[in-house]
Short mmCIF file of C-alpha atoms in Angstrom, two decimals:
data_model
loop_
_atom_site.label_atom_id
_atom_site.label_comp_id
_atom_site.label_asym_id
_atom_site.label_seq_id
_atom_site.Cartn_x
_atom_site.Cartn_y
_atom_site.Cartn_z
CA UNK A 1460 67.20 -71.80 -65.35
CA UNK A 1461 66.47 -74.45 -62.64
CA UNK A 1462 67.67 -73.53 -58.98
CA UNK A 1463 70.44 -75.45 -57.78
CA UNK A 1464 69.32 -78.26 -55.36
CA UNK A 1465 71.07 -78.48 -51.64
CA UNK A 1466 69.67 -81.33 -49.89
CA UNK A 1467 71.38 -80.33 -46.74
CA UNK A 1468 69.90 -76.91 -46.56
CA UNK A 1469 66.42 -78.18 -47.64
CA UNK A 1470 66.87 -81.01 -44.71
CA UNK A 1471 67.91 -78.02 -42.15
CA UNK A 1472 65.04 -76.03 -43.39
CA UNK A 1473 62.47 -78.58 -42.45
CA UNK A 1474 64.31 -79.55 -39.11
CA UNK A 1475 63.63 -75.67 -38.01
CA UNK A 1476 60.00 -76.62 -38.63
CA UNK A 1477 60.17 -79.05 -35.59
CA UNK A 1478 62.15 -76.78 -33.47
CA UNK A 1479 64.57 -73.64 -34.63
CA UNK A 1480 67.18 -74.91 -32.34
CA UNK A 1481 67.66 -78.33 -34.06
CA UNK A 1482 69.40 -76.68 -36.62
CA UNK A 1483 72.58 -76.72 -34.72
CA UNK A 1484 72.96 -80.54 -34.83
CA UNK A 1485 75.52 -81.90 -37.23
CA UNK A 1486 77.86 -84.55 -37.19
CA UNK A 1487 81.60 -83.26 -36.09
CA UNK A 1488 82.87 -84.21 -39.58
CA UNK A 1489 80.61 -81.89 -41.21
CA UNK A 1490 80.86 -78.55 -43.19
CA UNK A 1491 79.49 -76.99 -45.74
CA UNK A 1492 82.07 -77.41 -48.36
CA UNK A 1493 80.91 -81.14 -48.31
CA UNK A 1494 77.44 -79.93 -49.52
CA UNK A 1495 78.33 -80.92 -53.22
CA UNK A 1496 79.17 -84.42 -52.27
CA UNK A 1497 75.71 -86.42 -52.34
CA UNK A 1498 77.21 -89.33 -50.64
CA UNK A 1499 78.77 -87.10 -47.72
CA UNK A 1500 75.22 -85.40 -47.83
CA UNK A 1501 73.13 -88.44 -47.36
CA UNK A 1502 75.62 -89.72 -44.74
CA UNK A 1503 75.07 -86.30 -42.82
CA UNK A 1504 71.32 -86.38 -43.20
CA UNK A 1505 71.02 -90.08 -41.75
CA UNK A 1506 73.62 -89.48 -38.83
CA UNK A 1507 71.37 -86.20 -37.72
CA UNK A 1508 68.15 -88.10 -38.06
CA UNK A 1509 69.42 -90.93 -36.06
CA UNK A 1510 70.57 -88.29 -33.57
CA UNK A 1511 67.34 -86.91 -33.15
CA UNK A 1512 65.25 -90.23 -33.16
CA UNK A 1513 63.61 -89.19 -36.38
CA UNK A 1514 61.11 -91.00 -38.37
CA UNK A 1515 63.30 -92.30 -41.42
CA UNK A 1516 60.28 -92.60 -43.93
CA UNK A 1517 59.64 -88.73 -43.15
CA UNK A 1518 63.30 -87.66 -43.66
CA UNK A 1519 63.71 -89.73 -46.95
CA UNK A 1520 60.41 -88.06 -48.37
CA UNK A 1521 61.33 -84.46 -48.89
CA UNK A 1522 57.76 -83.07 -49.68
CA UNK A 1523 57.05 -84.87 -46.02
CA UNK A 1524 56.97 -82.85 -42.63
CA UNK A 1525 59.66 -84.33 -40.52
CA UNK A 1526 58.39 -86.63 -37.54
CA UNK A 1527 60.05 -88.10 -34.40
CA UNK A 1528 59.68 -91.75 -33.74
CA UNK A 1529 57.13 -92.72 -31.49
CA UNK A 1530 58.77 -93.14 -27.73
CA UNK A 1531 56.66 -94.70 -24.95
CA UNK A 1532 56.84 -91.95 -22.67
CA UNK A 1533 54.85 -91.00 -19.45
CA UNK A 1534 54.77 -87.07 -19.34
CA UNK A 1535 54.29 -85.83 -15.78
CA UNK A 1536 52.96 -82.46 -15.05
CA UNK A 1537 52.54 -81.83 -18.98
CA UNK A 1538 49.50 -81.12 -20.45
CA UNK A 1539 48.73 -81.89 -24.26
CA UNK A 1540 50.44 -78.69 -25.52
CA UNK A 1541 53.57 -79.35 -23.09
CA UNK A 1542 53.84 -82.85 -24.42
CA UNK A 1543 54.12 -81.41 -28.01
CA UNK A 1544 56.63 -78.99 -27.19
CA UNK A 1545 58.68 -81.28 -25.39
CA UNK A 1546 58.82 -83.77 -28.33
CA UNK A 1547 62.11 -82.49 -29.46
CA UNK A 1548 63.89 -83.14 -26.31
CA UNK A 1549 62.14 -86.45 -25.74
CA UNK A 1550 63.81 -87.60 -29.02
CA UNK A 1551 67.08 -86.20 -28.23
CA UNK A 1552 67.30 -87.74 -24.69
CA UNK A 1553 65.81 -91.11 -26.08
CA UNK A 1554 68.73 -91.06 -28.94
CA UNK A 1555 71.49 -90.50 -26.39
CA UNK A 1556 69.98 -92.62 -23.63
CA UNK A 1557 70.42 -95.60 -26.39
CA UNK A 1558 74.25 -94.53 -26.73
CA UNK A 1559 74.76 -94.62 -23.03
CA UNK A 1560 73.10 -98.05 -22.54
CA UNK A 1561 75.74 -99.33 -25.06
CA UNK A 1562 78.87 -97.79 -23.73
CA UNK A 1563 78.29 -98.23 -19.86
CA UNK A 1564 80.60 -100.68 -18.18
CA UNK A 1565 79.03 -102.01 -15.18
CA UNK A 1566 75.98 -104.53 -15.38
CA UNK A 1567 72.70 -103.17 -14.15
CA UNK A 1568 71.87 -104.10 -10.29
CA UNK A 1569 68.61 -102.96 -8.80
CA UNK A 1570 68.83 -99.94 -6.49
CA UNK A 1571 68.63 -100.66 -2.86
CA UNK A 1572 66.08 -98.61 -0.30
CA UNK A 1573 67.20 -95.00 0.36
CA UNK A 1574 68.43 -95.77 3.72
CA UNK A 1575 70.65 -98.65 2.75
CA UNK A 1576 71.87 -96.37 0.14
CA UNK A 1577 72.45 -93.41 2.38
CA UNK A 1578 74.40 -95.62 4.89
CA UNK A 1579 76.63 -97.00 2.22
CA UNK A 1580 77.68 -93.70 0.81
CA UNK A 1581 78.17 -92.12 4.62
CA UNK A 1582 80.31 -95.25 5.43
CA UNK A 1583 82.39 -94.75 2.30
CA UNK A 1584 83.76 -91.54 3.51
CA UNK A 1585 81.13 -88.79 2.34
CA UNK A 1586 79.97 -86.51 4.89
CA UNK A 1587 76.69 -86.39 2.94
CA UNK A 1588 74.73 -87.47 0.06
CA UNK A 1589 75.64 -84.93 -2.35
CA UNK A 1590 75.47 -85.10 -6.21
CA UNK A 1591 78.94 -86.55 -6.80
CA UNK A 1592 78.23 -89.33 -4.50
CA UNK A 1593 74.91 -90.12 -5.94
CA UNK A 1594 76.05 -90.52 -9.52
CA UNK A 1595 78.86 -92.54 -8.29
CA UNK A 1596 76.54 -94.89 -6.70
CA UNK A 1597 74.38 -94.89 -9.87
CA UNK A 1598 77.21 -95.96 -12.09
CA UNK A 1599 78.45 -98.09 -9.93
CA UNK A 1600 74.87 -100.25 -10.32
CA UNK A 1601 75.28 -100.04 -13.86
CA UNK A 1602 72.62 -97.04 -14.48
CA UNK A 1603 74.32 -94.09 -16.55
CA UNK A 1604 73.61 -90.81 -15.30
CA UNK A 1605 73.77 -87.84 -18.12
CA UNK A 1606 74.01 -84.21 -17.38
CA UNK A 1607 72.36 -82.55 -20.49
CA UNK A 1608 72.11 -78.87 -19.55
CA UNK A 1609 72.32 -77.43 -23.27
CA UNK A 1610 69.88 -79.39 -25.11
CA UNK A 1611 69.35 -77.76 -28.77
CA UNK A 1612 65.82 -77.44 -28.26
CA UNK A 1613 63.42 -74.40 -27.50
CA UNK A 1614 61.64 -76.57 -24.47
CA UNK A 1615 63.05 -79.31 -22.27
CA UNK A 1616 62.15 -80.91 -19.11
CA UNK A 1617 63.75 -80.96 -15.61
CA UNK A 1618 64.60 -84.90 -16.19
CA UNK A 1619 64.23 -88.10 -17.82
CA UNK A 1620 64.44 -91.83 -16.64
CA UNK A 1621 64.20 -94.24 -19.46
CA UNK A 1622 64.33 -97.96 -19.71
CA UNK A 1623 66.51 -99.02 -22.25
CA UNK A 1624 67.39 -102.85 -23.05
CA UNK A 1625 66.39 -103.66 -19.32
CA UNK A 1626 68.72 -100.97 -18.02
CA UNK A 1627 67.49 -97.46 -16.49
CA UNK A 1628 69.26 -94.25 -17.71
CA UNK A 1629 69.04 -91.23 -16.01
CA UNK A 1630 69.18 -87.66 -17.84
CA UNK A 1631 69.08 -84.47 -15.83
CA UNK A 1632 68.42 -81.76 -18.27
CA UNK A 1633 67.61 -78.65 -16.25
CA UNK A 1634 70.38 -76.11 -16.31
CA UNK A 1635 71.63 -74.79 -12.89
CA UNK A 1636 74.67 -73.09 -11.44
CA UNK A 1637 75.11 -75.16 -8.18
CA UNK A 1638 75.04 -78.96 -7.77
CA UNK A 1639 72.72 -78.76 -5.08
CA UNK A 1640 70.05 -77.65 -7.19
CA UNK A 1641 70.14 -80.85 -9.10
CA UNK A 1642 70.58 -83.09 -6.37
CA UNK A 1643 67.10 -84.00 -5.42
CA UNK A 1644 66.07 -84.14 -9.31
CA UNK A 1645 68.56 -87.07 -9.25
CA UNK A 1646 67.13 -88.72 -6.15
CA UNK A 1647 63.58 -88.26 -7.38
CA UNK A 1648 64.55 -90.11 -10.68
CA UNK A 1649 66.34 -92.92 -9.00
CA UNK A 1650 62.94 -93.16 -6.78
CA UNK A 1651 61.12 -93.86 -9.77
CA UNK A 1652 63.38 -96.66 -10.46
CA UNK A 1653 63.45 -98.17 -6.99
CA UNK A 1654 59.59 -97.77 -6.87
CA UNK A 1655 59.12 -99.79 -10.16
CA UNK A 1656 57.49 -97.02 -11.92
CA UNK A 1657 59.20 -97.72 -15.21
CA UNK A 1658 57.47 -100.24 -17.85
CA UNK A 1659 59.66 -101.92 -20.31
CA UNK A 1660 61.02 -99.35 -22.88
CA UNK A 1661 59.29 -96.41 -21.20
CA UNK A 1662 60.55 -93.11 -20.41
CA UNK A 1663 59.20 -91.20 -17.40
CA UNK A 1664 59.43 -87.29 -18.45
CA UNK A 1665 59.28 -84.86 -15.68
CA UNK A 1666 58.52 -81.60 -16.82
CA UNK A 1667 59.16 -79.82 -13.63
CA UNK A 1668 60.17 -81.59 -10.19
CA UNK A 1669 59.27 -79.81 -6.95
CA UNK A 1670 59.75 -81.85 -3.66
CA UNK A 1671 56.63 -80.28 -2.28
CA UNK A 1672 54.26 -81.69 -5.25
CA UNK A 1673 51.63 -84.31 -4.50
CA UNK A 1674 50.35 -84.39 -8.16
CA UNK A 1675 50.13 -88.17 -8.01
CA UNK A 1676 51.05 -91.34 -6.09
CA UNK A 1677 54.16 -92.07 -8.16
CA UNK A 1678 55.45 -88.42 -8.06
CA UNK A 1679 54.94 -88.64 -4.14
CA UNK A 1680 56.71 -91.96 -4.02
CA UNK A 1681 59.64 -90.65 -5.89
CA UNK A 1682 59.78 -87.46 -3.74
CA UNK A 1683 59.55 -89.58 -0.47
CA UNK A 1684 62.39 -91.47 -1.68
CA UNK A 1685 64.52 -88.88 -2.41
CA UNK A 1686 63.98 -87.01 0.95
CA UNK A 1687 64.63 -90.25 2.85
CA UNK A 1688 67.95 -90.57 0.95
CA UNK A 1689 69.31 -87.20 1.32
CA UNK A 1690 68.17 -86.41 4.57
CA UNK A 1691 67.23 -89.57 6.46
CA UNK A 1692 63.70 -88.85 6.74
CA UNK A 1693 60.85 -88.44 4.03
CA UNK A 1694 59.15 -85.83 5.84
CA UNK A 1695 61.96 -83.60 6.29
CA UNK A 1696 61.16 -79.72 6.27
CA UNK A 1697 63.39 -76.87 7.24
CA UNK A 1698 62.09 -73.59 8.37
CA UNK A 1699 62.89 -70.92 10.63
CA UNK A 1700 61.16 -68.98 13.18
CA UNK A 1701 62.71 -65.51 12.02
CA UNK A 1702 63.42 -64.19 8.54
CA UNK A 1703 66.93 -65.01 7.76
CA UNK A 1704 69.53 -63.57 5.60
CA UNK A 1705 71.51 -65.31 2.87
CA UNK A 1706 74.55 -65.34 5.43
CA UNK A 1707 72.42 -66.65 8.21
CA UNK A 1708 70.70 -69.46 6.15
CA UNK A 1709 74.28 -70.50 4.97
CA UNK A 1710 75.73 -70.75 8.50
CA UNK A 1711 72.76 -72.53 9.71
CA UNK A 1712 72.78 -74.86 6.65
CA UNK A 1713 76.32 -75.67 7.22
CA UNK A 1714 75.95 -76.48 10.73
CA UNK A 1715 72.78 -78.24 10.30
CA UNK A 1716 74.14 -80.27 7.27
CA UNK A 1717 77.47 -81.32 9.67
CA UNK A 1718 75.15 -82.57 12.64
CA UNK A 1719 72.81 -84.26 10.40
CA UNK A 1720 74.98 -85.28 7.57
CA UNK A 1721 72.84 -83.37 4.72
CA UNK A 1722 74.01 -81.62 1.88
CA UNK A 1723 74.00 -77.74 3.28
CA UNK A 1724 72.79 -76.76 -0.30
CA UNK A 1725 69.70 -79.26 0.04
CA UNK A 1726 68.96 -77.72 3.48
CA UNK A 1727 69.09 -74.07 2.06
CA UNK A 1728 67.03 -74.93 -1.04
CA UNK A 1729 64.67 -77.21 1.22
CA UNK A 1730 64.07 -74.26 3.41
CA UNK A 1731 63.36 -72.17 0.42
CA UNK A 1732 60.60 -74.33 -0.72
CA UNK A 1733 59.07 -74.51 2.60
CA UNK A 1734 59.27 -70.77 3.38
CA UNK A 1735 59.02 -69.63 -0.59
CA UNK A 1736 62.15 -67.53 0.06
CA UNK A 1737 63.95 -68.14 -2.77
CA UNK A 1738 66.09 -65.23 -3.05
CA UNK A 1739 67.67 -66.00 0.40
CA UNK A 1740 68.03 -69.48 -0.56
CA UNK A 1741 70.07 -68.66 -3.67
CA UNK A 1742 72.32 -66.33 -1.95
CA UNK A 1743 73.23 -68.87 0.78
CA UNK A 1744 73.94 -71.38 -1.94
CA UNK A 1745 76.38 -68.57 -3.41
CA UNK A 1746 77.97 -68.38 -0.07
CA UNK A 1747 78.15 -72.04 0.66
CA UNK A 1748 79.60 -72.95 -2.89
CA UNK A 1749 81.79 -70.09 -4.26
CA UNK A 1750 84.00 -72.45 -6.51
CA UNK A 1751 82.37 -74.44 -9.09
CA UNK A 1752 84.17 -77.49 -10.06
CA UNK A 1753 81.25 -80.25 -9.84
CA UNK A 1754 80.62 -80.16 -13.82
CA UNK A 1755 84.01 -81.41 -14.12
CA UNK A 1756 84.04 -83.87 -11.55
CA UNK A 1757 81.04 -85.31 -12.98
CA UNK A 1758 82.73 -85.30 -16.70
CA UNK A 1759 85.32 -87.06 -15.35
CA UNK A 1760 83.23 -89.73 -13.58
CA UNK A 1761 81.10 -90.20 -16.52
CA UNK A 1762 84.50 -91.00 -18.92
CA UNK A 1763 85.79 -93.66 -16.19
CA UNK A 1764 82.55 -95.60 -16.22
CA UNK A 1765 82.04 -96.03 -20.23
CA UNK A 1766 83.75 -98.03 -22.93
CA UNK A 1767 84.18 -95.73 -25.90
CA UNK A 1768 84.81 -98.06 -28.51
CA UNK A 1769 81.39 -99.73 -27.96
CA UNK A 1770 79.62 -97.24 -30.58
CA UNK A 1771 80.49 -95.45 -33.65
CA UNK A 1772 82.05 -92.07 -33.76
CA UNK A 1773 79.07 -90.03 -34.94
CA UNK A 1774 77.21 -91.42 -31.94
CA UNK A 1775 79.69 -90.99 -29.35
CA UNK A 1776 80.24 -87.29 -30.47
CA UNK A 1777 76.83 -86.41 -30.51
CA UNK A 1778 76.55 -87.51 -26.90
CA UNK A 1779 79.80 -85.86 -25.95
CA UNK A 1780 78.57 -82.66 -27.43
CA UNK A 1781 75.40 -82.56 -25.53
CA UNK A 1782 77.42 -83.08 -22.26
CA UNK A 1783 80.02 -80.47 -23.46
CA UNK A 1784 82.83 -83.06 -23.27
CA UNK A 1785 85.71 -82.57 -25.59
CA UNK A 1786 86.47 -85.72 -27.61
#
């Protein structure tokens, strides 16, 4: 008696060797009752392979180890082991970045200097440069901003910026409760774009981003851009002469934010970087932002800046699932 073949099950087993969490990826229309249909199974496998940026030759050879297509990527703060760990996340982000490039409505316009962007955002009625206003600016310049906190991979980076067909696409993959914790990441990726760090077709993979890091010239330039954009001065550092409680920091950050038109959450985190008092900074964030509506706001911003008819259902559904958007 021969064992009954199940191509989808075999394919999932091969996927798990790349990353155990990749087994969760499947087209929206797939269920196990379709496993007996060779046509449906083949279509599902090809759809998954495209979504994961898999090398098609390795996919079609059932005896081969699955491989990702090569992505021209520059890994920041990642040793050889970390680079290998990030291949699955890199492939996923590369795939959805290509989708985003197809569906964005506005033509790409290069970013202005940080002081100009800051002036424009404040002049448009915002009290400070916050995450929503910065994402809105990016979309207005034809630069998609994707928030992908739940990538189905074991390891992931903080953020990625990739050049796709002449257009930068920014993806924030770090999972955070408060929007202010992602604000510097987005501004940092914008700094890579403005400073001309991206080569044609290249992705810059920022494994971890710290506004105090001085790892190389490009990271320093991206950090300087971000601080100038968020605070008006690339050398901004917040500290205190005495030890602060979360309540005191929240109050001080709110007052200083109103005075200098800076996001209070950024002030709290900047102070946390400077003093090393992360517990106090996080408590201040919880006090400053008791309501968490920012993710829903950013999803609405995304939907208002895309044309869903520009790509197929499988491709769009995959992106929507990664962004936790109901289709």
